[in-house]
CSV table of C-alpha atoms and ligand atoms in Angstrom, one decimal:
chain,number,residue,atom,x,y,z
A,1,MET,CA,16.8,100.2,8.9
A,2,ASN,CA,16.0,100.1,5.3
A,3,HIS,CA,12.4,99.7,4.1
A,4,ARG,CA,12.8,96.4,2.4
A,5,LEU,CA,14.2,94.8,5.6
A,6,GLN,CA,11.5,96.5,7.7
A,7,ARG,CA,8.8,95.1,5.4
A,8,THR,CA,10.3,91.6,5.6
A,9,LEU,CA,10.4,91.8,9.4
A,10,ILE,CA,6.7,92.9,9.5
A,11,TYR,CA,5.7,90.1,7.2
A,12,ILE,CA,7.6,87.6,9.4
A,13,LEU,CA,5.9,89.0,12.6
A,14,LEU,CA,2.5,88.6,10.9
A,15,VAL,CA,3.0,85.1,9.6
A,16,THR,CA,4.5,83.9,12.9
A,17,ASN,CA,1.5,85.4,14.7
A,18,PHE,CA,-1.0,83.5,12.5
A,19,ILE,CA,1.0,80.3,12.8
A,20,VAL,CA,0.9,80.5,16.6
A,21,LEU,CA,-2.8,81.2,16.6
A,22,ILE,CA,-3.6,78.4,14.2
A,23,TYR,CA,-1.5,76.1,16.4
A,24,PHE,CA,-3.4,77.0,19.6
A,25,TRP,CA,-6.7,76.8,17.8
A,26,TRP,CA,-5.9,73.3,16.3
A,27,SER,CA,-4.6,71.9,19.6
A,28,GLY,CA,-7.9,72.8,21.2
A,29,ASN,CA,-10.2,71.9,18.3
A,30,ALA,CA,-8.7,69.2,16.2
A,31,ASP,CA,-10.7,66.4,17.7
A,32,LEU,CA,-14.0,68.2,16.9
A,33,PHE,CA,-13.4,67.3,13.3
A,34,ALA,CA,-13.6,63.6,14.2
A,35,SER,CA,-17.2,64.2,15.6
A,36,GLU,CA,-19.9,62.2,13.9
A,37,SER,CA,-22.3,65.0,13.6
A,38,LEU,CA,-21.8,68.3,11.8
A,39,SER,CA,-21.7,70.1,15.1
A,40,GLY,CA,-18.0,69.4,15.6
A,41,PRO,CA,-16.7,71.1,12.5
A,42,LEU,CA,-19.2,73.9,12.9
A,43,LEU,CA,-17.9,74.7,16.4
A,44,ALA,CA,-14.2,74.4,15.3
A,45,ILE,CA,-14.6,76.7,12.3
A,46,GLY,CA,-16.9,79.1,14.2
A,47,ARG,CA,-14.1,79.4,16.9
A,48,LEU,CA,-11.5,79.9,14.3
A,49,ALA,CA,-13.6,82.7,12.7
A,50,GLY,CA,-13.8,84.4,16.2
A,51,LEU,CA,-10.1,84.1,16.8
A,52,LEU,CA,-9.2,85.5,13.5
A,53,ALA,CA,-11.7,88.3,13.7
A,54,ALA,CA,-10.2,89.3,17.2
A,55,THR,CA,-6.7,89.2,15.7
A,56,LEU,CA,-7.6,91.2,12.7
A,57,ILE,CA,-9.3,93.8,15.0
A,58,LEU,CA,-5.9,94.2,16.8
A,59,ILE,CA,-4.2,94.5,13.5
A,60,GLN,CA,-6.7,97.3,12.5
A,61,LEU,CA,-5.4,99.3,15.6
A,62,ILE,CA,-1.9,99.1,14.2
A,63,LEU,CA,-3.1,100.0,10.7
A,64,ILE,CA,-4.8,103.2,11.9
A,65,GLY,CA,-2.5,103.9,14.8
A,66,ARG,CA,-0.1,106.0,12.6
A,67,VAL,CA,2.5,103.6,13.9
A,68,LYS,CA,5.8,104.9,12.6
A,69,TRP,CA,7.6,101.6,11.9
A,70,VAL,CA,4.6,100.4,9.9
A,71,GLU,CA,3.7,103.8,8.3
A,72,SER,CA,7.2,104.5,7.1
A,73,THR,CA,7.3,101.1,5.4
A,74,PHE,CA,3.9,101.2,3.6
A,75,GLY,CA,2.7,104.8,3.7
A,76,LEU,CA,-0.6,105.9,5.3
A,77,ASP,CA,-2.4,105.7,2.0
A,78,LYS,CA,-1.7,102.0,1.6
A,79,LEU,CA,-2.4,101.4,5.2
A,80,SER,CA,-5.8,103.1,5.0
A,81,ARG,CA,-6.7,100.9,2.0
A,82,LEU,CA,-5.6,97.8,4.0
A,83,HIS,CA,-7.6,99.1,6.9
A,84,ARG,CA,-10.7,99.2,4.7
A,85,LEU,CA,-10.0,95.7,3.2
A,86,ASN,CA,-9.3,94.3,6.6
A,87,GLY,CA,-12.7,95.8,7.8
A,88,TYR,CA,-14.5,93.7,5.1
A,89,VAL,CA,-12.7,90.5,6.1
A,90,ILE,CA,-13.6,91.2,9.8
A,91,LEU,CA,-17.2,91.8,8.8
A,92,GLY,CA,-17.3,88.3,7.2
A,93,LEU,CA,-15.7,86.6,10.1
A,94,ILE,CA,-17.8,88.3,12.8
A,95,VAL,CA,-21.0,87.4,10.9
A,96,ALA,CA,-19.8,83.8,10.5
A,97,HIS,CA,-18.7,83.3,14.1
A,98,PRO,CA,-22.0,83.4,16.0
A,99,ILE,CA,-23.9,81.7,13.1
A,100,LEU,CA,-21.6,78.7,13.1
A,101,LEU,CA,-21.4,78.4,16.9
A,102,THR,CA,-25.2,78.8,17.4
A,103,GLN,CA,-25.8,76.2,14.7
A,104,GLY,CA,-23.2,73.9,16.2
A,105,TYR,CA,-24.6,74.1,19.8
A,106,ALA,CA,-28.2,73.8,18.5
A,107,ILE,CA,-27.4,70.4,17.0
A,108,ILE,CA,-25.6,69.3,20.3
A,109,ASN,CA,-28.5,70.5,22.5
A,110,ASP,CA,-31.1,69.3,20.1
A,111,THR,CA,-32.8,72.7,19.9
A,112,THR,CA,-33.7,75.3,17.3
A,113,TYR,CA,-31.3,78.0,16.1
A,114,GLN,CA,-33.4,80.7,17.8
A,115,GLY,CA,-33.7,78.7,21.0
A,116,GLN,CA,-29.9,78.2,21.1
A,117,TYR,CA,-29.3,81.9,20.5
A,118,ILE,CA,-31.7,83.0,23.3
A,119,ASP,CA,-30.0,80.4,25.6
A,120,PHE,CA,-26.6,82.0,24.8
A,121,LEU,CA,-27.7,85.4,25.7
A,122,LYS,CA,-29.6,84.4,28.9
A,123,ASN,CA,-27.4,81.8,30.4
A,124,TRP,CA,-23.9,82.0,29.1
A,125,ASP,CA,-21.4,84.0,31.0
A,126,THR,CA,-20.0,87.2,29.2
A,127,LEU,CA,-22.2,86.5,26.1
A,128,LEU,CA,-24.6,89.4,26.6
A,129,ARG,CA,-21.8,91.9,26.9
A,130,ALA,CA,-20.0,90.4,23.9
A,131,PHE,CA,-23.3,90.6,22.0
A,132,VAL,CA,-23.5,94.4,22.6
A,133,GLY,CA,-19.9,94.8,21.6
A,134,TYR,CA,-20.6,92.7,18.5
A,135,LEU,CA,-23.6,95.0,17.5
A,136,ILE,CA,-21.3,98.1,17.9
A,137,LEU,CA,-18.6,96.5,15.7
A,138,LEU,CA,-21.2,95.5,13.1
A,139,ALA,CA,-22.7,99.0,13.1
A,140,THR,CA,-19.3,100.7,12.6
A,141,ILE,CA,-18.2,98.5,9.8
A,142,VAL,CA,-21.5,98.8,8.0
A,143,LEU,CA,-21.4,102.6,8.5
A,144,SER,CA,-17.9,102.7,7.2
A,145,ILE,CA,-18.6,100.9,4.0
A,146,THR,CA,-17.8,103.4,1.3
A,147,ILE,CA,-21.2,104.1,-0.1
A,148,VAL,CA,-22.7,104.7,3.3
A,149,ARG,CA,-19.7,106.7,4.4
A,150,LYS,CA,-20.0,109.1,1.5
A,151,ARG,CA,-23.4,110.2,2.8
A,152,LEU,CA,-22.0,110.8,6.3
A,153,LYS,CA,-20.0,113.8,7.4
A,154,TYR,CA,-16.3,112.8,8.0
A,155,GLU,CA,-16.7,113.8,11.7
A,156,THR,CA,-19.7,111.5,12.2
A,157,TRP,CA,-17.7,108.6,10.7
A,158,TYR,CA,-14.7,109.4,12.9
A,159,TYR,CA,-16.8,109.6,16.2
A,160,VAL,CA,-18.7,106.4,15.4
A,161,HIS,CA,-15.3,104.7,15.0
A,162,ILE,CA,-14.4,105.7,18.6
A,163,PHE,CA,-17.1,103.4,19.8
A,164,ASN,CA,-15.0,100.5,18.5
A,165,TYR,CA,-12.8,100.8,21.6
A,166,LEU,CA,-15.8,100.2,23.8
A,167,ALA,CA,-16.7,97.2,21.6
A,168,ILE,CA,-13.2,95.8,21.9
A,169,ALA,CA,-13.4,96.1,25.7
A,170,LEU,CA,-16.9,94.4,25.7
A,171,VAL,CA,-15.7,91.4,23.7
A,172,PHE,CA,-12.4,90.9,25.5
A,173,GLY,CA,-13.9,89.1,28.5
A,174,HIS,CA,-15.7,86.8,26.1
A,175,GLN,CA,-12.4,85.9,24.4
A,176,LEU,CA,-10.8,85.1,27.7
A,177,ARG,CA,-13.8,83.0,28.9
A,178,PHE,CA,-14.4,81.0,25.7
A,179,GLY,CA,-11.3,81.4,23.5
A,180,PRO,CA,-8.3,79.1,23.6
A,181,ALA,CA,-7.1,81.1,26.5
A,182,ALA,CA,-9.7,79.6,28.7
A,183,GLU,CA,-7.9,76.3,28.7
A,184,ASP,CA,-4.3,77.3,28.0
A,185,GLN,CA,-2.2,79.5,30.2
A,186,VAL,CA,0.5,79.9,27.6
A,187,PHE,CA,-2.1,81.2,25.1
A,188,MET,CA,-3.5,83.5,27.8
A,189,MET,CA,-0.1,85.1,28.1
A,190,TYR,CA,0.2,85.4,24.3
A,191,TRP,CA,-3.2,86.9,24.0
A,192,TYR,CA,-2.5,89.5,26.7
A,193,THR,CA,0.8,90.3,25.0
A,194,ALA,CA,-0.9,90.8,21.7
A,195,TYR,CA,-3.4,93.2,23.2
A,196,ALA,CA,-0.6,95.1,25.0
A,197,PHE,CA,1.4,95.3,21.8
A,198,ALA,CA,-1.5,96.6,19.7
A,199,PHE,CA,-2.8,99.1,22.3
A,200,GLY,CA,0.7,100.1,23.3
A,201,ASN,CA,1.6,101.1,19.7
A,202,LEU,CA,-1.7,102.9,19.3
A,203,ILE,CA,-1.4,104.9,22.5
A,204,TRP,CA,2.3,105.8,22.0
A,205,TYR,CA,2.1,106.8,18.3
A,206,ARG,CA,-1.3,108.3,18.1
A,207,PHE,CA,-1.6,110.1,21.4
A,208,LEU,CA,1.6,110.3,23.5
A,209,LYS,CA,4.1,111.2,20.7
A,210,PRO,CA,2.1,114.2,19.5
A,211,LEU,CA,1.8,115.4,23.1
A,212,ILE,CA,5.5,114.9,23.7
A,213,LYS,CA,6.4,116.8,20.6
A,214,PHE,CA,4.0,119.6,21.5
A,215,SER,CA,5.6,120.0,24.9
A,216,LYS,CA,9.0,120.1,23.4
A,217,HIS,CA,8.3,122.4,20.4
A,218,ASP,CA,5.3,124.5,21.6
A,219,PHE,CA,4.0,124.8,18.1
A,220,HIS,CA,2.1,128.0,17.4
A,221,VAL,CA,0.7,129.9,14.5
A,222,THR,CA,2.7,133.0,13.3
A,223,ARG,CA,0.7,134.2,10.3
A,224,VAL,CA,-2.5,133.3,8.3
A,225,GLU,CA,-2.6,134.6,4.8
A,226,PRO,CA,-5.0,134.2,1.8
A,227,GLU,CA,-3.5,132.2,-1.0
A,228,GLY,CA,-4.3,132.3,-4.8
A,229,PRO,CA,-6.8,134.5,-6.7
A,230,ASN,CA,-9.6,135.7,-4.4
A,231,GLY,CA,-8.1,133.8,-1.5
A,232,ILE,CA,-9.3,130.4,-2.7
A,233,ALA,CA,-6.9,128.8,-0.2
A,234,THR,CA,-5.5,129.8,3.2
A,235,SER,CA,-1.8,129.5,4.1
A,236,ILE,CA,-1.0,129.0,7.8
A,237,TYR,CA,2.6,129.6,9.0
A,238,ILE,CA,3.7,127.7,12.1
A,239,THR,CA,6.8,127.9,14.2
A,240,GLY,CA,8.0,126.3,17.4
A,241,ASP,CA,11.0,125.9,19.7
A,242,LYS,CA,14.0,123.8,18.7
A,243,LEU,CA,12.5,123.4,15.1
A,244,ARG,CA,15.8,122.0,13.9
A,245,ASP,CA,15.1,118.8,15.8
A,246,TYR,CA,11.7,118.5,14.2
A,247,LYS,CA,12.5,116.7,11.0
A,248,ILE,CA,10.0,117.3,8.1
A,249,LYS,CA,10.8,115.8,4.7
A,250,ALA,CA,9.4,117.6,1.6
A,251,GLY,CA,6.3,115.8,0.5
A,252,GLN,CA,5.1,114.8,4.0
A,253,PHE,CA,1.9,115.8,5.7
A,254,MET,CA,0.8,116.3,9.3
A,255,ILE,CA,-2.5,116.2,11.2
A,256,PHE,CA,-3.3,119.5,12.8
A,257,ARG,CA,-5.4,120.4,15.8
A,258,PHE,CA,-5.6,124.2,16.4
A,259,PHE,CA,-6.4,125.2,20.0
A,260,GLN,CA,-8.9,127.8,19.1
A,261,LYS,CA,-12.7,127.9,19.9
A,262,GLY,CA,-14.5,126.3,17.0
A,263,PHE,CA,-11.4,124.4,15.8
A,264,TRP,CA,-10.0,122.3,18.7
A,265,THR,CA,-12.5,119.4,18.4
A,266,GLN,CA,-11.3,118.6,14.9
A,267,ALA,CA,-7.9,117.4,13.5
A,268,HIS,CA,-7.3,117.6,9.8
A,269,PRO,CA,-4.4,116.5,7.6
A,270,PHE,CA,-2.4,119.0,5.4
A,271,SER,CA,0.8,118.7,3.5
A,272,VAL,CA,3.7,121.0,4.2
A,273,SER,CA,3.8,123.5,1.3
A,274,MET,CA,7.0,125.2,2.6
A,275,LEU,CA,9.8,123.7,4.6
A,276,PRO,CA,10.9,125.2,7.8
A,277,GLU,CA,14.2,126.6,6.4
A,278,SER,CA,13.4,130.1,7.6
A,279,GLY,CA,12.2,129.1,11.1
A,280,GLU,CA,8.6,128.5,10.2
A,281,PHE,CA,6.8,126.1,8.0
A,282,ARG,CA,3.6,126.4,6.1
A,283,ILE,CA,0.5,124.6,5.2
A,284,THR,CA,-2.0,125.6,2.5
A,285,ALA,CA,-5.6,124.5,2.6
A,286,LYS,CA,-8.0,124.9,-0.2
A,287,LYS,CA,-11.4,126.2,0.9
A,288,LEU,CA,-13.5,123.0,0.3
A,289,GLY,CA,-15.8,122.5,3.2
A,290,ASP,CA,-16.9,123.8,6.5
A,291,TYR,CA,-13.6,123.5,8.2
A,292,THR,CA,-11.2,124.7,5.5
A,293,ASN,CA,-13.5,127.7,4.8
A,294,GLN,CA,-13.1,128.7,8.5
A,295,LEU,CA,-9.3,128.4,8.6
A,296,GLU,CA,-8.7,132.0,7.6
A,297,HIS,CA,-10.2,132.9,11.0
A,298,ILE,CA,-7.3,131.2,12.9
A,299,THR,CA,-5.6,133.8,15.1
A,300,PRO,CA,-1.8,134.2,15.0
A,301,GLY,CA,-0.3,133.1,18.4
A,302,ILE,CA,-2.6,130.2,19.0
A,303,GLU,CA,-1.0,126.8,19.8
A,304,VAL,CA,-1.3,123.7,17.5
A,305,LEU,CA,-1.1,120.0,18.3
A,306,ILE,CA,0.7,118.3,15.4
A,307,ASP,CA,0.6,114.6,14.7
A,308,GLY,CA,3.4,113.7,12.3
A,309,PRO,CA,5.1,114.3,10.0
A,310,HIS,CA,3.8,111.2,8.1
A,311,GLY,CA,4.0,110.0,4.6
A,312,VAL,CA,6.3,108.4,2.0
A,313,PHE,CA,5.7,110.8,-0.9
A,314,THR,CA,9.3,111.9,-0.4
A,315,GLU,CA,12.7,112.1,-2.1
A,316,GLU,CA,13.6,108.7,-0.6
A,317,LYS,CA,11.5,107.2,-3.4
A,318,ILE,CA,13.5,108.7,-6.2
A,319,THR,CA,15.3,106.2,-8.5
A,320,GLN,CA,16.2,108.4,-11.5
A,321,ASP,CA,18.0,111.7,-12.2
A,322,LYS,CA,15.0,113.0,-14.0
A,323,ILE,CA,11.7,113.7,-12.3
A,324,LEU,CA,8.3,114.7,-13.5
A,325,PHE,CA,5.9,116.3,-11.1
A,326,ILE,CA,2.2,116.3,-11.9
A,327,ALA,CA,-0.1,118.4,-9.7
A,328,GLY,CA,-3.8,118.9,-10.0
A,329,GLY,CA,-5.3,121.8,-8.0
A,330,VAL,CA,-4.3,121.9,-4.3
A,331,GLY,CA,-2.3,118.7,-5.0
A,332,ILE,CA,0.5,121.2,-5.7
A,333,THR,CA,1.2,121.6,-1.9
A,334,PRO,CA,3.5,118.7,-1.3
A,335,ILE,CA,5.0,119.1,-4.8
A,336,ARG,CA,5.8,122.7,-4.1
A,337,ALA,CA,7.9,121.6,-1.1
A,338,LEU,CA,9.6,118.8,-3.1
A,339,LEU,CA,10.5,121.4,-5.8
A,340,GLU,CA,12.0,123.6,-3.2
A,341,SER,CA,14.0,120.8,-1.7
A,342,LEU,CA,15.1,119.1,-5.0
A,343,GLY,CA,15.8,122.4,-6.9
A,344,PRO,CA,19.3,122.9,-5.6
A,345,LYS,CA,20.2,119.2,-6.0
A,346,GLY,CA,20.9,119.4,-9.8
A,347,LYS,CA,18.1,117.0,-10.9
A,348,ASP,CA,16.3,117.4,-14.2
A,349,LEU,CA,12.8,118.6,-13.1
A,350,ILE,CA,9.5,119.2,-14.9
A,351,LEU,CA,6.3,120.4,-13.4
A,352,LEU,CA,2.9,119.8,-15.1
A,353,TYR,CA,0.4,121.8,-13.1
A,354,SER,CA,-3.3,121.3,-14.0
A,355,ASN,CA,-6.2,123.6,-12.9
A,356,LYS,CA,-9.6,124.3,-14.1
A,357,SER,CA,-8.7,128.0,-14.7
A,358,ARG,CA,-6.3,130.7,-13.5
A,359,ALA,CA,-8.9,131.4,-10.7
A,360,GLU,CA,-7.8,128.1,-9.1
A,361,HIS,CA,-4.1,128.5,-9.6
A,362,ILE,CA,-2.2,128.9,-6.4
A,363,PHE,CA,1.5,129.6,-5.8
A,364,ALA,CA,1.8,131.0,-9.4
A,365,GLU,CA,4.5,133.6,-8.5
A,366,GLU,CA,6.4,131.3,-6.1
A,367,LEU,CA,6.6,128.6,-8.6
A,368,GLU,CA,7.8,131.0,-11.3
A,369,ALA,CA,10.5,132.2,-8.9
A,370,LEU,CA,11.6,128.7,-8.0
A,371,SER,CA,11.7,127.7,-11.6
A,372,LYS,CA,13.9,130.7,-12.5
A,373,GLU,CA,16.2,130.0,-9.5
A,374,PHE,CA,16.7,126.3,-10.2
A,375,GLY,CA,16.1,126.3,-13.9
A,376,PHE,CA,13.2,123.8,-14.2
A,377,LYS,CA,10.3,123.8,-16.6
A,378,ILE,CA,6.7,124.5,-15.7
A,379,LYS,CA,3.8,123.7,-18.0
A,380,ASN,CA,0.4,125.0,-16.9
A,381,ILE,CA,-2.7,123.2,-18.1
A,382,TYR,CA,-6.2,124.7,-17.8
A,383,SER,CA,-9.2,122.5,-18.5
A,384,ASP,CA,-11.8,125.3,-18.7
A,385,GLU,CA,-9.8,128.3,-19.9
A,386,LYS,CA,-7.7,129.2,-22.9
A,387,VAL,CA,-4.5,131.0,-21.8
A,388,ASP,CA,-1.5,132.0,-23.9
A,389,GLY,CA,1.5,129.8,-23.4
A,390,ALA,CA,-0.5,127.2,-21.4
A,391,GLU,CA,-2.2,123.9,-22.6
A,392,GLN,CA,-5.9,123.7,-22.7
A,393,GLY,CA,-7.9,120.5,-21.9
A,394,TYR,CA,-7.4,117.6,-19.5
A,395,LEU,CA,-4.0,116.2,-19.0
A,396,ASP,CA,-4.3,112.7,-20.6
A,397,GLN,CA,-2.1,110.1,-22.2
A,398,ALA,CA,-1.6,111.9,-25.5
A,399,MET,CA,-0.8,115.2,-23.8
A,400,LEU,CA,1.6,113.5,-21.4
A,401,LYS,CA,3.4,111.8,-24.3
A,402,ARG,CA,3.7,115.1,-26.2
A,403,LEU,CA,4.8,117.3,-23.3
A,404,VAL,CA,7.2,114.7,-21.7
A,405,PRO,CA,8.6,112.4,-24.5
A,406,ASP,CA,11.3,111.0,-22.1
A,407,LEU,CA,8.7,110.1,-19.4
A,408,VAL,CA,9.8,106.5,-18.9
A,409,GLU,CA,13.3,107.7,-17.9
A,410,ARG,CA,11.8,109.7,-15.1
A,411,ASP,CA,10.4,109.2,-11.6
A,412,VAL,CA,6.9,110.6,-11.6
A,413,PHE,CA,5.3,112.2,-8.5
A,414,LEU,CA,1.6,112.7,-8.8
A,415,CYS,CA,-0.9,114.4,-6.5
A,416,GLY,CA,-4.3,115.7,-7.5
A,417,PRO,CA,-8.1,115.0,-7.3
A,418,PRO,CA,-9.0,111.3,-7.3
A,419,PRO,CA,-10.5,111.2,-10.9
A,420,MET,CA,-7.4,112.8,-12.2
A,421,MET,CA,-5.1,110.4,-10.3
A,422,ASP,CA,-7.1,107.4,-11.4
A,423,ALA,CA,-6.9,108.4,-15.1
A,424,LEU,CA,-3.3,109.3,-15.0
A,425,LYS,CA,-2.3,106.1,-13.2
A,426,LYS,CA,-3.7,104.2,-16.2
A,427,ALA,CA,-2.1,106.6,-18.7
A,428,LEU,CA,1.3,106.3,-17.1
A,429,THR,CA,1.1,102.5,-17.1
A,430,ASN,CA,0.0,102.5,-20.7
A,431,LEU,CA,3.0,104.7,-21.6
A,432,GLY,CA,5.3,102.1,-20.0
A,433,LEU,CA,6.4,103.9,-16.8
A,434,PRO,CA,7.9,101.2,-14.5
A,435,LYS,CA,5.9,100.8,-11.3
A,436,LYS,CA,8.9,101.6,-9.1
A,437,GLN,CA,9.2,105.0,-10.7
A,438,PHE,CA,5.7,106.0,-9.9
A,439,HIS,CA,4.8,107.8,-6.6
A,440,TRP,CA,1.6,109.3,-5.6
A,441,GLU,CA,-0.2,111.0,-2.7
A,442,ARG,CA,-3.9,110.8,-2.2
A,443,PHE,CA,-5.6,113.6,-0.1
A,444,ALA,CA,-7.8,111.0,1.6
A,445,LEU,CA,-7.3,108.8,4.5
B,1,FAD,C1,-2.4,113.1,3.4
B,1,FAD,C2,-3.3,114.3,3.1
B,1,FAD,C3,-2.7,115.5,2.8
B,1,FAD,C4,-3.6,116.6,2.5
B,1,FAD,N1,-3.0,117.8,2.2
B,1,FAD,C5,-3.8,118.8,1.9
B,1,FAD,C6,-3.2,120.1,1.6
B,1,FAD,O1,-2.0,120.3,1.5
B,1,FAD,N2,-4.1,121.1,1.2
B,1,FAD,C7,-5.4,120.9,1.2
B,1,FAD,O2,-6.2,121.8,0.9
B,1,FAD,N3,-6.0,119.7,1.5
B,1,FAD,C8,-5.2,118.7,1.9
B,1,FAD,N4,-5.8,117.5,2.3
B,1,FAD,C9,-7.2,117.4,2.3
B,1,FAD,C10,-7.8,118.0,3.5
B,1,FAD,O3,-7.5,117.3,4.7
B,1,FAD,C11,-9.4,118.1,3.4
B,1,FAD,O4,-9.7,118.9,2.3
B,1,FAD,C12,-9.9,118.8,4.7
B,1,FAD,O5,-9.8,118.0,5.8
B,1,FAD,C13,-11.5,119.0,4.3
B,1,FAD,O6,-12.1,119.4,5.5
B,1,FAD,P1,-13.5,120.3,5.4
B,1,FAD,O7,-14.2,120.0,6.6
B,1,FAD,O8,-13.2,121.6,5.0
B,1,FAD,O9,-14.2,119.6,4.2
B,1,FAD,P2,-15.3,118.5,4.1
B,1,FAD,O10,-16.2,118.9,2.9
B,1,FAD,O11,-16.0,118.3,5.4
B,1,FAD,O12,-14.5,117.2,3.7
B,1,FAD,C14,-14.1,116.9,2.4
B,1,FAD,C15,-13.3,115.6,2.4
B,1,FAD,O13,-12.1,115.8,3.2
B,1,FAD,C16,-11.9,114.6,4.0
B,1,FAD,N5,-11.8,115.1,5.4
B,1,FAD,C17,-12.7,115.9,6.0
B,1,FAD,N6,-12.3,116.0,7.3
B,1,FAD,C18,-11.2,115.3,7.5
B,1,FAD,C19,-10.3,115.0,8.6
B,1,FAD,N7,-10.6,115.6,9.8
B,1,FAD,N8,-9.3,114.1,8.4
B,1,FAD,C20,-9.1,113.6,7.2
B,1,FAD,N9,-9.8,113.8,6.1
B,1,FAD,C21,-10.9,114.6,6.2
B,1,FAD,C22,-13.0,113.6,3.8
B,1,FAD,O14,-12.6,112.7,2.7
B,1,FAD,C23,-14.1,114.5,3.2
B,1,FAD,O15,-15.0,113.8,2.4
B,1,FAD,C24,-5.0,116.4,2.6
B,1,FAD,C25,-5.5,115.2,2.9
B,1,FAD,C26,-4.7,114.2,3.2
B,1,FAD,C27,-5.3,112.9,3.6
């Protein structure tokens, strides 16, 4: 199915879902708006906030579930941004839900806000459990907010997120007891189906599929080699059974869990830097933090659980015969694979490869060899070093215009550090590059 049709179907599914939900909510709450006191509208809107929050939480599971039919349409990058945005909306809704309902019932029961809150927790069935779930959700969202997240280790952020499943279980009973499902059997069926759909997708794509692929291909490491000057990166070569059935597109990435002491508790994403044409494929990780600094100690022979391939930074995005690749630092990895795959296809290719200095430059010889074999041009750019035949400085709008005068006739594939990507996105837009010709990959989920 083509991506446009897939996208339309996903939108139809979403809109239909919200229409059904609003219908059920309205049929159970419309008369509250006729109430003489403010309590009616407060209760109705509070319930709507709860219903929408619960639905958006289920959508969150699909957004982070690496669900193929969603991921191949939007790309994981866009999905993780949507996931973040959705998190903010959920935060607003779950804050509003108890405030509005407590105030509404406080008016009806002629008591104070605090009195009503205590009454809820003490006397209302399922509410204490839901409150604990609510606090967990609140804590996770607040912890995830970017500024806070930046001060946390990725693994802490990841494990905190796992508590969300507990929170969802804790609030589920509350939804059945007090949501529209309490009065409406049809809605009850709908609600169970929605849960089964979201969790089914999550469990299938995120957990079962990688396990099935692992049992079919028995992926294992064949070689581990230092890459670049002073081994600033590590290349890991992986092979498996029936590799021909394991379709990887150039530009894609996978999430790797190496079954070795000290590694198996973590799964990290890396792009494929060499396609499995020769019976093994390769990933190349720059030594950046505690995990990537240890990768050189991976032992050949150990098995690897692989989730993927994922990503839409692929040839399918190409609209023109001419292509410009822009890589910054280790952002060269998916681009290296794309050059290998596109080289024989007769396209007009240019690579602009930007690094601080030659000490950070990986794949120098391989890229030279590919460029000779397929006749494409490479321009190296070093921000902190003067090198004969290379550009010095940061790749900016003026340099882009000078080095690639026919830029608007090209597809542009960009992968590099976030500040470079942000600056170049602006520069490319200013230079008139049509949006549909611009493709990028961010090394952040
Ligand atoms: C789609 C994609 C493709 C990537 N391809 C490559 C590649 O080909 N080569 C390469 O060198 N790097 C690649 N990365 C980046 C790589 O995943 C991180 O550099 C690596 O996980 C850092 O781990 P660390 O513990 O050594 O560093 P840390 O210093 O702990 O982390 C640095 C940053 O990496 C990210 N990160 C850390 N752990 C994880 C994790 N388990 N999952 C996801 N992100 C994490 C976080 O944003 C964190 O702030 C890619 C990332 C993504 C999202």
